[in-house]
CSV table of C-alpha atoms and ligand atoms in Angstrom, one decimal:
chain,number,residue,atom,x,y,z
A,493,MET,CA,-60.5,-52.1,-12.0
A,494,LYS,CA,-63.8,-53.5,-13.5
A,495,THR,CA,-64.4,-57.1,-12.5
A,496,THR,CA,-68.1,-57.5,-13.2
A,497,ARG,CA,-67.7,-60.3,-15.7
A,498,SER,CA,-65.4,-62.3,-13.4
A,499,GLY,CA,-67.9,-61.7,-10.6
A,500,LYS,CA,-70.7,-63.1,-12.7
A,501,LEU,CA,-68.6,-66.0,-13.9
A,502,PHE,CA,-67.6,-66.8,-10.3
A,503,ARG,CA,-71.1,-66.9,-9.0
A,504,ARG,CA,-72.3,-69.1,-11.9
A,505,ALA,CA,-69.3,-71.4,-11.3
A,506,ALA,CA,-70.0,-71.7,-7.6
A,507,ARG,CA,-73.5,-73.2,-8.4
A,508,VAL,CA,-71.9,-76.2,-10.0
A,509,ILE,CA,-68.2,-76.4,-8.9
A,510,PRO,CA,-67.2,-76.6,-5.3
A,511,GLY,CA,-66.0,-73.1,-4.3
A,512,GLY,CA,-66.4,-72.1,-7.9
A,513,VAL,CA,-62.9,-73.3,-8.7
A,514,ASN,CA,-61.2,-76.6,-9.8
A,515,SER,CA,-58.3,-76.1,-7.4
A,516,PRO,CA,-58.5,-74.4,-4.0
A,517,VAL,CA,-55.7,-72.0,-4.2
A,518,ARG,CA,-57.3,-70.3,-7.2
A,519,ALA,CA,-60.2,-69.1,-5.0
A,520,PHE,CA,-58.2,-66.1,-3.5
A,521,ARG,CA,-59.5,-67.2,-0.1
A,522,SER,CA,-56.3,-66.2,1.7
A,523,VAL,CA,-55.8,-62.9,0.0
A,524,GLY,CA,-59.4,-61.7,0.0
A,525,GLY,CA,-61.6,-60.7,-2.9
A,526,GLU,CA,-62.9,-62.9,-5.7
A,527,PRO,CA,-60.9,-64.7,-8.2
A,528,LEU,CA,-60.4,-63.3,-11.7
A,529,PHE,CA,-61.5,-65.5,-14.5
A,530,ILE,CA,-58.9,-65.6,-17.3
A,531,ALA,CA,-59.9,-65.2,-20.9
A,532,ARG,CA,-56.4,-65.5,-22.6
A,533,ALA,CA,-52.7,-65.3,-22.0
A,534,ARG,CA,-49.6,-64.6,-24.1
A,535,GLY,CA,-46.0,-64.3,-23.1
A,536,ALA,CA,-45.7,-62.8,-19.6
A,537,ARG,CA,-49.3,-61.4,-19.7
A,538,LEU,CA,-52.8,-62.5,-18.8
A,539,ARG,CA,-56.1,-61.0,-19.8
A,540,ASP,CA,-59.2,-61.5,-17.6
A,541,ALA,CA,-62.8,-61.8,-18.6
A,542,ASP,CA,-63.2,-58.0,-18.1
A,543,GLY,CA,-60.3,-57.2,-20.4
A,544,ASN,CA,-57.9,-56.2,-17.6
A,545,ASP,CA,-54.3,-57.0,-18.5
A,546,PHE,CA,-51.8,-58.3,-16.0
A,547,ILE,CA,-48.1,-59.2,-15.8
A,548,ASP,CA,-48.3,-62.9,-14.7
A,549,PHE,CA,-46.1,-64.3,-11.9
A,550,VAL,CA,-48.1,-67.5,-11.5
A,551,GLY,CA,-47.4,-69.0,-14.9
A,552,SER,CA,-50.0,-71.7,-14.3
A,553,TRP,CA,-47.9,-72.5,-11.1
A,554,GLY,CA,-44.7,-73.4,-12.9
A,555,PRO,CA,-45.2,-74.8,-16.4
A,556,MET,CA,-44.8,-71.6,-18.4
A,557,LEU,CA,-41.0,-71.4,-18.5
A,558,PHE,CA,-41.2,-69.6,-21.9
A,559,GLY,CA,-44.4,-67.7,-21.2
A,560,HIS,CA,-47.9,-68.4,-22.3
A,561,ALA,CA,-49.0,-69.5,-25.8
A,562,HIS,CA,-45.4,-69.6,-27.2
A,563,PRO,CA,-45.8,-69.9,-31.0
A,564,ARG,CA,-43.7,-73.2,-31.0
A,565,MET,CA,-46.0,-74.7,-28.4
A,566,VAL,CA,-49.1,-73.7,-30.2
A,567,ALA,CA,-47.8,-75.1,-33.5
A,568,ALA,CA,-46.7,-78.4,-31.9
A,569,VAL,CA,-50.1,-79.1,-30.2
A,570,ARG,CA,-52.0,-78.0,-33.3
A,571,LYS,CA,-50.0,-80.4,-35.5
A,572,ALA,CA,-50.5,-83.3,-33.1
A,573,LEU,CA,-54.2,-82.5,-32.8
A,574,ARG,CA,-54.7,-83.2,-36.5
A,575,SER,CA,-53.6,-86.8,-36.0
A,576,GLY,CA,-56.1,-87.4,-33.1
A,577,THR,CA,-56.4,-86.6,-29.4
A,578,SER,CA,-55.8,-90.0,-27.7
A,579,PHE,CA,-55.3,-93.6,-28.7
A,580,GLY,CA,-54.9,-95.6,-25.5
A,581,ALA,CA,-52.1,-97.3,-27.3
A,582,PRO,CA,-48.3,-96.6,-27.4
A,583,THR,CA,-46.9,-93.9,-29.7
A,584,GLY,CA,-43.3,-93.2,-30.8
A,585,ALA,CA,-43.6,-89.6,-29.4
A,586,GLU,CA,-44.0,-91.0,-25.8
A,587,THR,CA,-40.7,-92.8,-26.2
A,588,ARG,CA,-39.0,-89.7,-27.5
A,589,LEU,CA,-40.2,-87.7,-24.5
A,590,ALA,CA,-39.1,-90.4,-22.1
A,591,GLU,CA,-35.7,-90.5,-23.9
A,592,ALA,CA,-35.4,-86.7,-23.5
A,593,ILE,CA,-36.2,-86.9,-19.8
A,594,VAL,CA,-33.6,-89.7,-19.3
A,595,ALA,CA,-31.0,-87.7,-21.2
A,596,MET,CA,-31.7,-84.5,-19.2
A,597,VAL,CA,-32.4,-85.7,-15.6
A,598,PRO,CA,-29.2,-87.1,-14.1
A,599,SER,CA,-30.6,-89.9,-11.9
A,600,VAL,CA,-33.4,-91.1,-14.3
A,601,GLU,CA,-32.7,-94.2,-16.3
A,602,SER,CA,-36.3,-95.2,-16.8
A,603,VAL,CA,-39.5,-93.2,-16.6
A,604,ARG,CA,-43.2,-93.7,-16.6
A,605,LEU,CA,-45.5,-90.9,-17.9
A,606,VAL,CA,-48.7,-90.0,-15.9
A,607,ASN,CA,-51.1,-87.1,-16.0
A,608,SER,CA,-50.3,-85.0,-13.0
A,609,GLY,CA,-47.8,-84.3,-10.2
A,610,THR,CA,-50.1,-86.0,-7.7
A,611,GLU,CA,-50.2,-89.2,-9.8
A,612,ALA,CA,-46.4,-89.1,-10.1
A,613,THR,CA,-45.8,-88.8,-6.3
A,614,MET,CA,-48.5,-91.2,-5.4
A,615,SER,CA,-47.0,-93.8,-7.7
A,616,ALA,CA,-43.4,-93.1,-6.6
A,617,ILE,CA,-44.4,-93.8,-3.0
A,618,ARG,CA,-46.2,-97.0,-3.8
A,619,LEU,CA,-43.1,-98.1,-5.8
A,620,ALA,CA,-40.8,-97.2,-2.9
A,621,ARG,CA,-42.9,-99.2,-0.5
A,622,ALA,CA,-42.9,-102.2,-2.8
A,623,PHE,CA,-39.1,-102.0,-3.5
A,624,THR,CA,-38.2,-101.8,0.2
A,625,GLY,CA,-41.0,-103.9,1.6
A,626,ARG,CA,-41.5,-101.1,4.2
A,627,ASP,CA,-44.7,-99.0,4.8
A,628,LYS,CA,-43.6,-95.7,6.4
A,629,ILE,CA,-42.6,-92.6,4.6
A,630,ILE,CA,-41.0,-89.3,5.7
A,631,LYS,CA,-42.1,-86.0,4.4
A,632,PHE,CA,-41.5,-82.5,5.6
A,633,ALA,CA,-43.9,-80.1,7.2
A,634,GLY,CA,-44.8,-77.4,4.7
A,635,CYS,CA,-43.9,-79.5,1.7
A,636,TYR,CA,-46.7,-80.3,-0.7
A,637,HIS,CA,-46.6,-83.4,-3.0
A,638,GLY,CA,-50.2,-83.3,-4.4
A,639,HIS,CA,-53.3,-84.5,-2.8
A,640,ALA,CA,-52.8,-88.3,-2.4
A,641,ASP,CA,-53.9,-89.4,1.1
A,642,SER,CA,-50.4,-90.2,2.3
A,643,PHE,CA,-49.3,-86.6,1.8
A,644,LEU,CA,-52.1,-84.6,3.3
A,645,ILE,CA,-50.5,-84.7,6.7
A,646,ARG,CA,-49.6,-81.1,7.5
A,647,ALA,CA,-49.3,-80.4,3.7
A,648,GLY,CA,-48.1,-77.1,2.4
A,649,SER,CA,-49.6,-75.2,-0.6
A,650,GLY,CA,-53.4,-74.9,-0.7
A,651,ALA,CA,-53.9,-77.0,2.5
A,652,LEU,CA,-51.5,-74.7,4.4
A,653,THR,CA,-53.2,-71.6,3.0
A,654,LEU,CA,-56.7,-73.0,3.8
A,655,GLY,CA,-55.5,-73.7,7.4
A,656,ILE,CA,-56.5,-77.4,7.0
A,657,PRO,CA,-53.1,-79.1,7.7
A,658,ASP,CA,-54.6,-82.6,8.0
A,659,SER,CA,-57.5,-83.0,5.5
A,660,PRO,CA,-60.6,-84.9,6.7
A,661,GLY,CA,-61.1,-88.2,4.8
A,662,VAL,CA,-57.5,-89.4,5.3
A,663,PRO,CA,-57.8,-92.7,7.1
A,664,ARG,CA,-56.0,-92.7,10.5
A,665,ASP,CA,-54.5,-96.1,9.7
A,666,LEU,CA,-52.8,-94.6,6.6
A,667,ALA,CA,-51.8,-91.3,8.2
A,668,ARG,CA,-49.8,-93.1,10.9
A,669,HIS,CA,-47.4,-94.3,8.1
A,670,THR,CA,-46.4,-90.7,7.3
A,671,LEU,CA,-43.8,-89.2,9.5
A,672,THR,CA,-43.4,-85.5,9.3
A,673,CYS,CA,-40.0,-84.0,9.8
A,674,ARG,CA,-38.7,-80.4,9.7
A,675,TYR,CA,-37.3,-79.1,6.5
A,676,ASN,CA,-33.6,-78.1,6.8
A,677,ASP,CA,-33.3,-80.0,10.0
A,678,LEU,CA,-31.3,-83.2,9.5
A,679,GLY,CA,-31.6,-84.0,13.2
A,680,SER,CA,-35.4,-84.5,12.9
A,681,VAL,CA,-34.8,-87.0,10.1
A,682,ARG,CA,-32.1,-88.8,12.1
A,683,ARG,CA,-34.5,-89.1,15.0
A,684,ALA,CA,-37.4,-90.4,12.9
A,685,ALA,CA,-35.1,-92.9,11.1
A,686,ALA,CA,-33.7,-94.2,14.4
A,687,GLY,CA,-37.1,-94.4,15.9
A,688,HIS,CA,-38.5,-96.4,13.1
A,689,ARG,CA,-35.4,-98.4,12.1
A,690,GLY,CA,-36.0,-100.7,9.1
A,691,ARG,CA,-39.6,-99.5,8.6
A,692,ILE,CA,-39.3,-96.4,6.5
A,693,ALA,CA,-39.5,-96.9,2.8
A,694,ALA,CA,-38.6,-93.4,1.6
A,695,VAL,CA,-37.9,-89.8,2.3
A,696,ILE,CA,-39.8,-87.5,-0.1
A,697,VAL,CA,-38.7,-83.9,-0.3
A,698,GLU,CA,-39.1,-80.8,-2.5
A,699,PRO,CA,-35.3,-80.2,-3.1
A,700,VAL,CA,-36.2,-76.5,-3.2
A,701,VAL,CA,-39.6,-75.9,-1.5
A,702,GLY,CA,-42.2,-74.0,-3.5
A,703,ASN,CA,-45.2,-74.9,-1.4
A,704,MET,CA,-44.6,-73.0,1.8
A,705,GLY,CA,-43.4,-70.2,-0.3
A,706,CYS,CA,-39.9,-70.6,-1.8
A,707,VAL,CA,-37.6,-72.1,0.8
A,708,PRO,CA,-34.1,-73.2,-0.4
A,709,PRO,CA,-32.2,-76.1,1.1
A,710,GLU,CA,-29.5,-75.0,3.7
A,711,PRO,CA,-26.0,-76.0,2.6
A,712,GLY,CA,-25.5,-79.7,3.3
A,713,PHE,CA,-29.2,-80.5,3.8
A,714,LEU,CA,-29.8,-82.5,0.6
A,715,ARG,CA,-26.5,-84.3,0.8
A,716,GLY,CA,-27.3,-85.1,4.4
A,717,LEU,CA,-30.6,-86.7,3.4
A,718,ARG,CA,-28.7,-88.7,0.8
A,719,ARG,CA,-26.4,-90.1,3.4
A,720,LEU,CA,-29.2,-90.8,5.9
A,721,CYS,CA,-31.2,-92.7,3.2
A,722,ASP,CA,-28.1,-94.7,2.3
A,723,ARG,CA,-27.4,-95.5,6.0
A,724,HIS,CA,-31.0,-96.6,6.7
A,725,GLY,CA,-31.9,-98.3,3.4
A,726,MET,CA,-34.5,-95.6,2.6
A,727,LEU,CA,-35.1,-94.4,-0.9
A,728,LEU,CA,-34.6,-90.7,-1.5
A,729,ILE,CA,-37.4,-89.2,-3.6
A,730,PHE,CA,-36.9,-85.7,-5.1
A,731,ASP,CA,-40.2,-84.2,-5.8
A,732,GLU,CA,-39.2,-82.0,-8.8
A,733,VAL,CA,-42.7,-81.4,-10.1
A,734,MET,CA,-41.9,-77.7,-9.6
A,735,THR,CA,-38.1,-77.6,-9.8
A,736,GLY,CA,-37.7,-80.0,-12.7
A,737,PHE,CA,-36.3,-78.1,-15.7
A,738,ARG,CA,-37.0,-74.9,-13.8
A,739,LEU,CA,-33.7,-74.6,-12.0
A,740,ALA,CA,-31.5,-76.3,-14.6
A,741,PRO,CA,-32.1,-78.7,-17.5
A,742,GLY,CA,-31.6,-81.5,-14.9
A,743,GLY,CA,-33.5,-79.7,-12.2
A,744,ALA,CA,-32.4,-79.3,-8.6
A,745,GLN,CA,-30.5,-82.6,-8.7
A,746,GLU,CA,-28.3,-81.1,-11.3
A,747,LYS,CA,-28.0,-77.8,-9.5
A,748,TYR,CA,-27.1,-79.3,-6.1
A,749,ARG,CA,-25.4,-82.4,-7.4
A,750,VAL,CA,-27.3,-84.8,-5.2
A,751,ARG,CA,-28.8,-87.9,-6.9
A,752,PRO,CA,-32.1,-89.2,-5.6
A,753,ASP,CA,-33.3,-92.8,-6.2
A,754,LEU,CA,-36.6,-91.6,-7.7
A,755,THR,CA,-37.7,-88.3,-9.2
A,756,THR,CA,-41.2,-87.0,-9.7
A,757,LEU,CA,-41.8,-84.5,-12.4
A,758,GLY,CA,-44.7,-82.4,-13.8
A,759,LYS,CA,-45.7,-78.9,-14.8
A,760,ILE,CA,-42.9,-77.9,-17.3
A,761,ILE,CA,-42.8,-81.3,-19.0
A,762,GLY,CA,-46.3,-80.7,-20.2
A,763,GLY,CA,-45.8,-77.1,-21.0
A,764,GLY,CA,-49.2,-76.5,-19.5
A,765,LEU,CA,-50.9,-79.7,-20.7
A,766,PRO,CA,-51.5,-82.5,-18.2
A,767,VAL,CA,-48.2,-84.5,-17.9
A,768,GLY,CA,-46.6,-85.9,-14.8
A,769,ALA,CA,-43.8,-88.5,-14.6
A,770,TYR,CA,-41.8,-90.6,-12.2
A,771,GLY,CA,-38.5,-92.2,-12.9
A,772,GLY,CA,-35.2,-93.4,-11.5
A,773,ARG,CA,-32.9,-96.3,-11.4
A,774,LYS,CA,-33.8,-99.2,-13.8
A,775,LYS,CA,-33.6,-101.6,-10.8
A,776,ILE,CA,-36.4,-99.8,-9.1
A,777,MET,CA,-38.5,-98.8,-12.1
A,778,GLY,CA,-38.3,-102.4,-13.3
A,779,MET,CA,-40.9,-103.3,-10.7
A,780,VAL,CA,-43.6,-101.1,-12.3
A,781,ALA,CA,-46.3,-103.1,-14.2
A,782,PRO,CA,-46.3,-104.6,-16.7
A,783,ALA,CA,-42.6,-105.1,-16.3
A,784,GLY,CA,-43.1,-105.9,-12.6
A,785,PRO,CA,-45.8,-106.3,-10.0
A,786,VAL,CA,-46.3,-102.7,-8.9
A,787,TYR,CA,-49.6,-101.7,-10.5
A,788,GLN,CA,-50.0,-98.2,-11.9
A,789,ALA,CA,-52.1,-97.2,-15.0
A,790,GLY,CA,-53.8,-94.3,-16.7
A,791,THR,CA,-56.2,-93.9,-19.7
A,792,LEU,CA,-54.6,-90.7,-20.8
A,793,SER,CA,-51.0,-91.4,-19.7
A,794,GLY,CA,-48.6,-90.3,-22.5
A,795,ASN,CA,-51.5,-88.4,-24.2
A,796,PRO,CA,-50.3,-87.3,-27.7
A,797,LEU,CA,-51.2,-83.6,-27.3
A,798,ALA,CA,-49.6,-83.3,-23.9
A,799,VAL,CA,-46.5,-85.3,-25.1
A,800,ALA,CA,-46.2,-83.0,-28.2
A,801,ALA,CA,-46.2,-80.0,-25.9
A,802,GLY,CA,-43.7,-81.6,-23.6
A,803,LEU,CA,-41.3,-82.6,-26.5
A,804,GLU,CA,-41.4,-79.0,-27.8
A,805,MET,CA,-40.8,-77.6,-24.3
A,806,LEU,CA,-37.7,-79.8,-23.7
A,807,ALA,CA,-36.4,-79.1,-27.2
A,808,MET,CA,-36.7,-75.3,-26.5
A,809,ILE,CA,-34.9,-75.8,-23.2
A,810,ARG,CA,-32.0,-77.6,-24.9
A,811,GLU,CA,-31.8,-75.1,-27.8
A,812,ARG,CA,-32.1,-71.8,-25.9
A,813,GLN,CA,-28.5,-70.8,-25.1
A,814,GLY,CA,-28.1,-69.0,-21.8
A,815,LEU,CA,-31.7,-69.6,-20.8
A,816,TYR,CA,-31.0,-70.2,-17.1
A,817,ILE,CA,-28.5,-67.3,-17.0
A,818,ALA,CA,-31.2,-65.0,-18.4
A,819,LEU,CA,-33.7,-66.3,-15.8
A,820,GLU,CA,-31.2,-65.8,-13.0
A,821,HIS,CA,-30.6,-62.2,-14.2
A,822,ALA,CA,-34.3,-61.4,-14.3
A,823,GLY,CA,-34.8,-63.0,-10.9
A,824,ARG,CA,-32.0,-61.0,-9.3
A,825,ALA,CA,-33.1,-57.7,-10.9
A,826,LEU,CA,-36.6,-58.2,-9.7
A,827,THR,CA,-36.0,-59.3,-6.2
A,828,GLU,CA,-33.3,-56.7,-5.5
A,829,GLY,CA,-35.8,-54.1,-6.9
A,830,LEU,CA,-38.6,-55.4,-4.6
A,831,SER,CA,-36.5,-55.2,-1.5
A,832,GLU,CA,-35.4,-51.6,-1.8
A,833,PRO,CA,-38.7,-49.7,-1.3
A,834,LEU,CA,-39.7,-52.1,1.5
A,835,THR,CA,-36.5,-51.4,3.4
A,836,LYS,CA,-36.8,-47.7,2.8
A,837,LYS,CA,-40.3,-47.8,4.4
A,838,GLY,CA,-39.1,-50.0,7.2
A,839,ILE,CA,-41.4,-52.9,6.3
A,840,PRO,CA,-39.9,-56.2,7.6
A,841,HIS,CA,-39.6,-58.6,4.8
A,842,ARG,CA,-37.5,-61.6,3.5
A,843,ILE,CA,-37.2,-62.6,-0.1
A,844,ASN,CA,-36.3,-66.2,-0.8
A,845,ARG,CA,-35.2,-66.9,-4.4
A,846,VAL,CA,-33.7,-69.7,-6.3
A,847,GLY,CA,-33.3,-68.8,-10.0
A,848,SER,CA,-36.7,-68.0,-11.4
A,849,MET,CA,-38.8,-69.0,-8.4
A,850,PHE,CA,-39.2,-66.6,-5.5
A,851,THR,CA,-41.4,-65.5,-2.6
A,852,LEU,CA,-41.6,-62.2,-0.8
A,853,PHE,CA,-42.4,-63.0,2.9
A,854,PHE,CA,-43.6,-60.2,5.2
A,855,THR,CA,-41.5,-61.2,8.2
A,856,PRO,CA,-38.3,-60.0,9.9
A,857,ASP,CA,-37.0,-63.6,10.3
A,858,ARG,CA,-35.2,-65.9,7.9
A,859,VAL,CA,-37.7,-68.3,6.4
A,860,VAL,CA,-36.1,-71.8,6.5
A,861,ASP,CA,-39.0,-74.1,7.4
A,862,PHE,CA,-42.7,-74.5,8.0
A,863,GLU,CA,-42.6,-72.8,11.4
A,864,SER,CA,-40.7,-69.7,10.3
A,865,ALA,CA,-42.8,-69.5,7.2
A,866,GLY,CA,-45.9,-69.6,9.4
A,867,ARG,CA,-44.8,-66.4,11.2
A,868,ALA,CA,-45.2,-64.3,8.0
A,869,ASP,CA,-47.9,-61.6,8.1
A,870,THR,CA,-50.5,-63.1,5.8
A,871,ALA,CA,-52.9,-60.1,6.2
A,872,LEU,CA,-50.2,-57.7,5.0
A,873,PHE,CA,-49.4,-60.1,2.1
A,874,GLY,CA,-53.1,-60.1,1.2
A,875,LYS,CA,-53.2,-56.2,1.2
A,876,TYR,CA,-50.0,-56.1,-0.9
A,877,PHE,CA,-51.4,-58.7,-3.3
A,878,ARG,CA,-54.6,-56.6,-3.9
A,879,GLU,CA,-52.6,-53.4,-4.4
A,880,MET,CA,-50.4,-55.1,-7.0
A,881,LEU,CA,-53.4,-56.7,-8.7
A,882,ALA,CA,-55.0,-53.2,-8.9
A,883,ARG,CA,-51.7,-52.1,-10.6
A,884,GLY,CA,-51.8,-54.9,-13.2
A,885,VAL,CA,-49.5,-57.4,-11.5
A,886,TYR,CA,-50.9,-60.9,-10.9
A,887,LEU,CA,-48.9,-62.6,-8.0
A,888,PRO,CA,-49.7,-66.0,-6.6
A,889,PRO,CA,-52.8,-65.5,-4.4
A,890,SER,CA,-51.2,-66.9,-1.3
A,891,GLN,CA,-48.2,-66.1,0.9
A,892,TYR,CA,-47.4,-69.8,0.8
A,893,GLU,CA,-46.8,-70.1,-2.9
A,894,ALA,CA,-43.7,-69.5,-5.1
A,895,ALA,CA,-43.9,-66.9,-7.8
A,896,PHE,CA,-42.4,-67.8,-11.2
A,897,ILE,CA,-40.5,-65.7,-13.8
A,898,SER,CA,-40.4,-66.9,-17.4
A,899,ALA,CA,-38.2,-66.2,-20.4
A,900,ALA,CA,-40.9,-63.8,-21.5
A,901,HIS,CA,-40.3,-61.6,-18.4
A,902,THR,CA,-38.1,-59.1,-20.2
A,903,ASP,CA,-36.3,-56.1,-18.6
A,904,GLY,CA,-39.3,-54.0,-19.6
A,905,VAL,CA,-41.7,-56.3,-17.9
A,906,ILE,CA,-39.5,-56.4,-14.8
A,907,GLY,CA,-39.3,-52.6,-14.9
A,908,ARG,CA,-43.1,-52.2,-15.1
A,909,THR,CA,-43.5,-54.6,-12.2
A,910,LEU,CA,-41.1,-52.6,-10.0
A,911,ARG,CA,-42.9,-49.4,-10.8
A,912,ALA,CA,-46.2,-51.0,-9.7
A,913,HIS,CA,-44.4,-52.4,-6.6
A,914,ARG,CA,-43.1,-49.0,-5.5
A,915,SER,CA,-46.6,-47.5,-5.8
A,916,ALA,CA,-48.2,-50.5,-4.0
A,917,VAL,CA,-45.7,-50.3,-1.1
A,918,ALA,CA,-46.5,-46.6,-0.6
A,919,ARG,CA,-50.1,-47.8,0.3
A,920,LEU,CA,-49.0,-50.4,2.8
B,1662,KE4,P1,-50.5,-81.6,-9.5
B,1662,KE4,O1,-51.2,-82.8,-9.1
B,1662,KE4,O2,-51.2,-80.3,-9.0
B,1662,KE4,O3,-50.1,-81.6,-11.0
B,1662,KE4,O4,-49.0,-81.6,-8.8
B,1662,KE4,C1,-49.0,-81.7,-7.4
B,1662,KE4,C2,-47.6,-81.2,-6.9
B,1662,KE4,C3,-46.7,-82.1,-6.5
B,1662,KE4,N1,-45.4,-81.7,-6.1
B,1662,KE4,C4,-45.1,-80.4,-6.1
B,1662,KE4,C5,-43.8,-80.0,-5.6
B,1662,KE4,C6,-46.1,-79.4,-6.4
B,1662,KE4,O5,-45.8,-78.1,-6.4
B,1662,KE4,C7,-47.4,-79.8,-6.9
B,1662,KE4,C8,-48.5,-78.8,-7.2
B,1662,KE4,N2,-48.2,-77.5,-7.0
B,1662,KE4,C9,-49.3,-76.6,-6.7
B,1662,KE4,C10,-48.8,-75.2,-6.6
B,1662,KE4,N3,-48.0,-75.0,-5.4
B,1662,KE4,C11,-50.4,-76.7,-7.7
B,1662,KE4,C12,-51.4,-75.6,-7.7
B,1662,KE4,C13,-52.7,-76.1,-7.3
B,1662,KE4,O6,-52.8,-76.9,-6.4
B,1662,KE4,O7,-53.7,-75.6,-7.9
């Protein structure tokens, strides 16, 4: 596979951008080789700078629920563009997007639009601390909530992959307010809550983890968190930046029927343009400036182009009959097909999947938390990643990321992927 143009672009980028990329996981550091520079994408496919075509299972890390450059998305953004790119003043479209989110996400009565998942989670934590008057938060090892200081304490995703669990630059005085518990282990949360009684503002959790690879909640885990938060006066925050609108129209909270106090959103609500959001009960959200004293702001919050994309995305979700059934069908067909050649060859593996997000772990053990995820054979994953790339399949360049299937991943696309997989496995 020719990658000379990507190589040249990467070396040029590295002269002016740290590591040559604008987000660490894109650098292919944990899978080896150099990143491919993308020229264009459509449907389930990417094309790189050298003209190589790939079936894409990253989907911009989640937003592309209907595939890339969907004609309705292109038309919606093009139409909005003609009226201007940003006003720094309210627009009716932002209200319509907020109304759509309130209508679709069960626990959200009021919502603030921001520009990224990080802004959403950072703001949600500040709001929870203000609402409860408490400073500490609980997160889970291996979960990633963006790069705000309070979260880079044994974060998952890029930080986990880069082997820098605690990022330099996070003040010790702040880090001590973040307690790290074990995902799928209610006892660890019980102990933390008892040990810091009355001082924990919130528990923030990925209701289905995507950032240590895909790790589903064990039965009862989310409901147990709800009960513990109620008992200890802590707010429950579902970080649905990845799962929101991915697992159901109302996200994981609809699928698992557990209502958080606050929800953070991103990715799909912008359809690939920069949109994040945080929302919840009116009583809590009513504290956000200018309605209340909790300050949070953003020049481009509610940006007209991003909002136009988001409105079209949520409209397509509401209109597409059987969308989640089709995504479940594609997910099942793919992951069952992935397992068979690996089993035949005696290669230990586990596949965790919830709907259209999944991860193939090279490990004999069940992957239920940060520790068991950490036992995966990342070197073997790197080899597999490169073999699949050489066969035209673009997987997430890290063992600790979820892969995503879109509505554009037809049976034919899944079939081509499985043929590449069988050939790649023969080389492992
Ligand atoms: P952003 O700030 O990257 O928009 O969102 C942060 C975030 C928050 N919460 C969850 C559950 C997330 O998955 C993310 C971001 N996800 C990663 C992919 N695992 C973004 C990819 C990247 O960092 O380049």
